Amino acid sequence: MTTIPDIRTASGFDVHRFCKGDKIILCGVTIPFHQSLSGHSDADVAFHALTDAIFGALGDGDIGTHFPPTDPQWHNKDSSHFLLFALNRIKERKGMLRHVDITIICEEPKIKDWRKSMIDNLSRHLSLPPDRIGLKATTSEGLGFTGRKEGIAALAQATLLLE
Ligand code: MG
């Protein structure tokens, strides 16, 4: 009998609005900027979208299920904690993350200057080589909330293999 591999792909999406501040954290990398992102945790919109993609692939709720924003212990929390928790859920299911793909949508900051640092950081956190990590940035051509520079959106996909 042929065994069909249990390959799963799922998406995640997140948005955080700009607020007063002097830095943004994206994919765990601190970017000096004239504003910050508002959020209960460190507001790393890219890590949040990716974490939700992993939960989606596992059929394991979402980031809010595991880390309710009403819980004070997640205040200002480093979002790598949420990502590492989701990665551990893959391990518990004897699975392997095989590929991720992230798109960051904003007019500014310009992601290209930070792209390599972000991929290096993702590679380290995910234990994936850079050729299994997609990281893109785009604007929304001045349209909508990202176009009006009100915040940053991120889309992510995760593909994993379960036993
Ligand atoms: Mg979020």
PDB file of C-alpha atoms and ligand atoms in Angstrom:
ATOM      1  CA  MET A   1       0.000   0.000   0.000  1.00  0.00           C
ATOM      2  CA  THR A   2       1.317   3.434  -0.925  1.00  0.00           C
ATOM      3  CA  THR A   3       1.729   5.858   1.937  1.00  0.00           C
ATOM      4  CA  ILE A   4       0.683   9.365   0.999  1.00  0.00           C
ATOM      5  CA  PRO A   5       2.931  11.959   2.670  1.00  0.00           C
ATOM      6  CA  ASP A   6       1.057  14.307   4.995  1.00  0.00           C
ATOM      7  CA  ILE A   7       2.186  17.593   3.455  1.00  0.00           C
ATOM      8  CA  ARG A   8       0.376  20.667   4.703  1.00  0.00           C
ATOM      9  CA  THR A   9       0.416  24.285   3.586  1.00  0.00           C
ATOM     10  CA  ALA A  10      -1.406  27.092   5.346  1.00  0.00           C
ATOM     11  CA  SER A  11      -1.455  30.857   5.367  1.00  0.00           C
ATOM     12  CA  GLY A  12      -1.295  33.524   8.039  1.00  0.00           C
ATOM     13  CA  PHE A  13      -2.072  37.228   7.940  1.00  0.00           C
ATOM     14  CA  ASP A  14      -1.514  40.047  10.400  1.00  0.00           C
ATOM     15  CA  VAL A  15      -1.655  43.821  10.641  1.00  0.00           C
ATOM     16  CA  HIS A  16      -0.272  46.258  13.199  1.00  0.00           C
ATOM     17  CA  ARG A  17      -0.781  49.999  13.202  1.00  0.00           C
ATOM     18  CA  PHE A  18       1.937  52.590  13.605  1.00  0.00           C
ATOM     19  CA  CYS A  19       2.268  54.476  16.876  1.00  0.00           C
ATOM     20  CA  LYS A  20       4.795  56.832  18.445  1.00  0.00           C
ATOM     21  CA  GLY A  21       8.217  55.289  18.741  1.00  0.00           C
ATOM     22  CA  ASP A  22      11.644  54.935  17.200  1.00  0.00           C
ATOM     23  CA  LYS A  23      11.937  51.327  16.039  1.00  0.00           C
ATOM     24  CA  ILE A  24      10.064  48.466  14.400  1.00  0.00           C
ATOM     25  CA  ILE A  25      10.703  44.764  14.850  1.00  0.00           C
ATOM     26  CA  LEU A  26      10.210  42.628  11.727  1.00  0.00           C
ATOM     27  CA  CYS A  27      11.205  38.955  11.570  1.00  0.00           C
ATOM     28  CA  GLY A  28      12.962  39.530  14.889  1.00  0.00           C
ATOM     29  CA  VAL A  29      15.190  42.273  13.456  1.00  0.00           C
ATOM     30  CA  THR A  30      15.106  45.732  15.045  1.00  0.00           C
ATOM     31  CA  ILE A  31      14.817  48.478  12.425  1.00  0.00           C
ATOM     32  CA  PRO A  32      15.357  52.099  13.493  1.00  0.00           C
ATOM     33  CA  PHE A  33      12.346  54.112  12.240  1.00  0.00           C
ATOM     34  CA  HIS A  34      10.491  57.310  13.131  1.00  0.00           C
ATOM     35  CA  GLN A  35       7.518  55.284  14.413  1.00  0.00           C
ATOM     36  CA  SER A  36       6.866  51.934  16.090  1.00  0.00           C
ATOM     37  CA  LEU A  37       4.159  49.322  15.655  1.00  0.00           C
ATOM     38  CA  SER A  38       1.458  49.188  18.276  1.00  0.00           C
ATOM     39  CA  GLY A  39       0.601  45.840  19.854  1.00  0.00           C
ATOM     40  CA  HIS A  40       0.308  43.920  23.071  1.00  0.00           C
ATOM     41  CA  SER A  41       3.547  42.034  22.337  1.00  0.00           C
ATOM     42  CA  ASP A  42       6.528  43.482  20.425  1.00  0.00           C
ATOM     43  CA  ALA A  43       4.149  43.773  17.388  1.00  0.00           C
ATOM     44  CA  ASP A  44       6.381  41.782  15.020  1.00  0.00           C
ATOM     45  CA  VAL A  45       3.719  41.517  12.336  1.00  0.00           C
ATOM     46  CA  ALA A  46       5.801  39.153  10.165  1.00  0.00           C
ATOM     47  CA  PHE A  47       6.508  36.666  12.973  1.00  0.00           C
ATOM     48  CA  HIS A  48       2.815  36.772  13.922  1.00  0.00           C
ATOM     49  CA  ALA A  49       1.668  35.973  10.363  1.00  0.00           C
ATOM     50  CA  LEU A  50       4.216  33.154  10.142  1.00  0.00           C
ATOM     51  CA  THR A  51       3.245  31.739  13.538  1.00  0.00           C
ATOM     52  CA  ASP A  52      -0.411  31.693  12.436  1.00  0.00           C
ATOM     53  CA  ALA A  53       0.527  29.943   9.183  1.00  0.00           C
ATOM     54  CA  ILE A  54       2.187  27.170  11.215  1.00  0.00           C
ATOM     55  CA  PHE A  55      -0.807  26.855  13.539  1.00  0.00           C
ATOM     56  CA  GLY A  56      -3.016  26.706  10.444  1.00  0.00           C
ATOM     57  CA  ALA A  57      -0.989  23.885   8.914  1.00  0.00           C
ATOM     58  CA  LEU A  58      -1.220  21.953  12.175  1.00  0.00           C
ATOM     59  CA  GLY A  59      -4.962  22.603  12.554  1.00  0.00           C
ATOM     60  CA  ASP A  60      -4.001  23.954  15.955  1.00  0.00           C
ATOM     61  CA  GLY A  61      -5.946  27.181  16.469  1.00  0.00           C
ATOM     62  CA  ASP A  62      -4.254  30.537  16.046  1.00  0.00           C
ATOM     63  CA  ILE A  63      -1.891  32.845  17.865  1.00  0.00           C
ATOM     64  CA  GLY A  64      -4.759  34.343  19.878  1.00  0.00           C
ATOM     65  CA  THR A  65      -5.852  30.872  21.032  1.00  0.00           C
ATOM     66  CA  HIS A  66      -2.442  30.118  22.496  1.00  0.00           C
ATOM     67  CA  PHE A  67      -1.432  33.648  23.530  1.00  0.00           C
ATOM     68  CA  PRO A  68      -4.553  35.692  24.356  1.00  0.00           C
ATOM     69  CA  PRO A  69      -3.849  39.447  24.045  1.00  0.00           C
ATOM     70  CA  THR A  70      -5.797  39.925  27.286  1.00  0.00           C
ATOM     71  CA  ASP A  71      -3.113  37.973  29.184  1.00  0.00           C
ATOM     72  CA  PRO A  72      -0.633  40.418  30.772  1.00  0.00           C
ATOM     73  CA  GLN A  73       2.232  37.896  30.587  1.00  0.00           C
ATOM     74  CA  TRP A  74       2.472  38.490  26.786  1.00  0.00           C
ATOM     75  CA  HIS A  75       2.823  42.269  27.177  1.00  0.00           C
ATOM     76  CA  ASN A  76       5.884  43.471  25.211  1.00  0.00           C
ATOM     77  CA  LYS A  77       6.791  39.813  24.678  1.00  0.00           C
ATOM     78  CA  ASP A  78       9.469  38.992  22.116  1.00  0.00           C
ATOM     79  CA  SER A  79       7.430  37.380  19.313  1.00  0.00           C
ATOM     80  CA  SER A  80      10.129  34.772  18.701  1.00  0.00           C
ATOM     81  CA  HIS A  81       8.605  33.138  21.809  1.00  0.00           C
ATOM     82  CA  PHE A  82       5.309  32.598  19.899  1.00  0.00           C
ATOM     83  CA  LEU A  83       7.128  31.345  16.811  1.00  0.00           C
ATOM     84  CA  LEU A  84       9.286  28.907  18.796  1.00  0.00           C
ATOM     85  CA  PHE A  85       6.168  27.623  20.562  1.00  0.00           C
ATOM     86  CA  ALA A  86       4.532  26.902  17.165  1.00  0.00           C
ATOM     87  CA  LEU A  87       7.731  25.203  15.923  1.00  0.00           C
ATOM     88  CA  ASN A  88       7.709  23.035  19.010  1.00  0.00           C
ATOM     89  CA  ARG A  89       4.117  21.979  18.228  1.00  0.00           C
ATOM     90  CA  ILE A  90       5.427  20.677  14.862  1.00  0.00           C
ATOM     91  CA  LYS A  91       8.109  18.692  16.712  1.00  0.00           C
ATOM     92  CA  GLU A  92       5.526  17.247  19.112  1.00  0.00           C
ATOM     93  CA  ARG A  93       3.673  15.932  16.052  1.00  0.00           C
ATOM     94  CA  LYS A  94       6.973  14.489  14.726  1.00  0.00           C
ATOM     95  CA  GLY A  95       6.787  16.888  11.804  1.00  0.00           C
ATOM     96  CA  MET A  96       9.248  19.045   9.879  1.00  0.00           C
ATOM     97  CA  LEU A  97       8.912  22.571   8.609  1.00  0.00           C
ATOM     98  CA  ARG A  98       9.973  22.488   4.955  1.00  0.00           C
ATOM     99  CA  HIS A  99       9.397  25.978   3.561  1.00  0.00           C
ATOM    100  CA  VAL A 100       8.095  29.397   4.522  1.00  0.00           C
ATOM    101  CA  ASP A 101       7.163  32.399   2.451  1.00  0.00           C
ATOM    102  CA  ILE A 102       6.513  35.867   3.853  1.00  0.00           C
ATOM    103  CA  THR A 103       5.317  39.051   2.162  1.00  0.00           C
ATOM    104  CA  ILE A 104       5.559  42.335   4.048  1.00  0.00           C
ATOM    105  CA  ILE A 105       3.274  45.106   2.774  1.00  0.00           C
ATOM    106  CA  CYS A 106       4.197  48.700   3.583  1.00  0.00           C
ATOM    107  CA  GLU A 107       5.300  51.948   1.970  1.00  0.00           C
ATOM    108  CA  GLU A 108       8.094  52.316   4.516  1.00  0.00           C
ATOM    109  CA  PRO A 109      10.491  51.368   5.963  1.00  0.00           C
ATOM    110  CA  LYS A 110      12.174  49.955   2.882  1.00  0.00           C
ATOM    111  CA  ILE A 111      12.729  46.289   3.631  1.00  0.00           C
ATOM    112  CA  LYS A 112      15.537  45.660   1.168  1.00  0.00           C
ATOM    113  CA  ASP A 113      18.221  47.063   3.499  1.00  0.00           C
ATOM    114  CA  TRP A 114      17.158  44.571   6.205  1.00  0.00           C
ATOM    115  CA  ARG A 115      16.311  41.611   4.038  1.00  0.00           C
ATOM    116  CA  LYS A 116      19.524  39.689   4.582  1.00  0.00           C
ATOM    117  CA  SER A 117      19.408  40.154   8.376  1.00  0.00           C
ATOM    118  CA  MET A 118      15.789  38.982   8.382  1.00  0.00           C
ATOM    119  CA  ILE A 119      16.534  35.888   6.312  1.00  0.00           C
ATOM    120  CA  ASP A 120      19.529  35.061   8.526  1.00  0.00           C
ATOM    121  CA  ASN A 121      17.356  35.427  11.604  1.00  0.00           C
ATOM    122  CA  LEU A 122      14.545  33.343  10.099  1.00  0.00           C
ATOM    123  CA  SER A 123      17.045  30.689   9.051  1.00  0.00           C
ATOM    124  CA  ARG A 124      18.380  30.495  12.607  1.00  0.00           C
ATOM    125  CA  HIS A 125      14.957  30.363  14.256  1.00  0.00           C
ATOM    126  CA  LEU A 126      13.404  27.946  11.774  1.00  0.00           C
ATOM    127  CA  SER A 127      16.487  25.727  11.247  1.00  0.00           C
ATOM    128  CA  LEU A 128      15.899  26.099   7.507  1.00  0.00           C
ATOM    129  CA  PRO A 129      18.477  27.020   4.853  1.00  0.00           C
ATOM    130  CA  PRO A 130      17.893  30.385   3.151  1.00  0.00           C
ATOM    131  CA  ASP A 131      16.728  28.689  -0.067  1.00  0.00           C
ATOM    132  CA  ARG A 132      13.690  27.428   1.845  1.00  0.00           C
ATOM    133  CA  ILE A 133      12.779  30.920   3.020  1.00  0.00           C
ATOM    134  CA  GLY A 134      10.875  33.350   0.808  1.00  0.00           C
ATOM    135  CA  LEU A 135      10.865  36.945   2.000  1.00  0.00           C
ATOM    136  CA  LYS A 136       9.350  39.648  -0.154  1.00  0.00           C
ATOM    137  CA  ALA A 137       8.201  43.187   0.364  1.00  0.00           C
ATOM    138  CA  THR A 138       5.752  45.239  -1.608  1.00  0.00           C
ATOM    139  CA  THR A 139       3.863  48.493  -1.336  1.00  0.00           C
ATOM    140  CA  SER A 140       0.149  48.849  -1.999  1.00  0.00           C
ATOM    141  CA  GLU A 141       0.795  51.644  -4.507  1.00  0.00           C
ATOM    142  CA  GLY A 142      -0.433  54.261  -2.045  1.00  0.00           C
ATOM    143  CA  LEU A 143      -3.831  52.561  -1.665  1.00  0.00           C
ATOM    144  CA  GLY A 144      -5.548  51.524   1.551  1.00  0.00           C
ATOM    145  CA  PHE A 145      -4.201  51.641   5.107  1.00  0.00           C
ATOM    146  CA  THR A 146      -0.704  50.521   4.164  1.00  0.00           C
ATOM    147  CA  GLY A 147      -0.683  53.072   1.346  1.00  0.00           C
ATOM    148  CA  ARG A 148      -1.661  55.812   3.820  1.00  0.00           C
ATOM    149  CA  LYS A 149       1.250  54.663   6.009  1.00  0.00           C
ATOM    150  CA  GLU A 150      -1.061  53.769   8.895  1.00  0.00           C
ATOM    151  CA  GLY A 151       0.525  50.415   9.546  1.00  0.00           C
ATOM    152  CA  ILE A 152       2.209  47.295   8.183  1.00  0.00           C
ATOM    153  CA  ALA A 153       0.561  44.084   6.956  1.00  0.00           C
ATOM    154  CA  ALA A 154       2.207  40.705   6.529  1.00  0.00           C
ATOM    155  CA  LEU A 155       1.182  37.531   4.749  1.00  0.00           C
ATOM    156  CA  ALA A 156       2.892  34.215   5.382  1.00  0.00           C
ATOM    157  CA  GLN A 157       2.703  30.658   4.212  1.00  0.00           C
ATOM    158  CA  ALA A 158       4.205  27.628   5.864  1.00  0.00           C
ATOM    159  CA  THR A 159       4.611  24.171   4.383  1.00  0.00           C
ATOM    160  CA  LEU A 160       5.322  21.281   6.658  1.00  0.00           C
ATOM    161  CA  LEU A 161       5.524  17.543   6.574  1.00  0.00           C
ATOM    162  CA  LEU A 162       3.912  15.459   9.300  1.00  0.00           C
ATOM    163  CA  GLU A 163       4.596  11.799   9.918  1.00  0.00           C
TER     164      GLU A 163
HETATM  165 MG    MG B   1      -0.210  40.495  15.641  1.00  0.00          MG
END
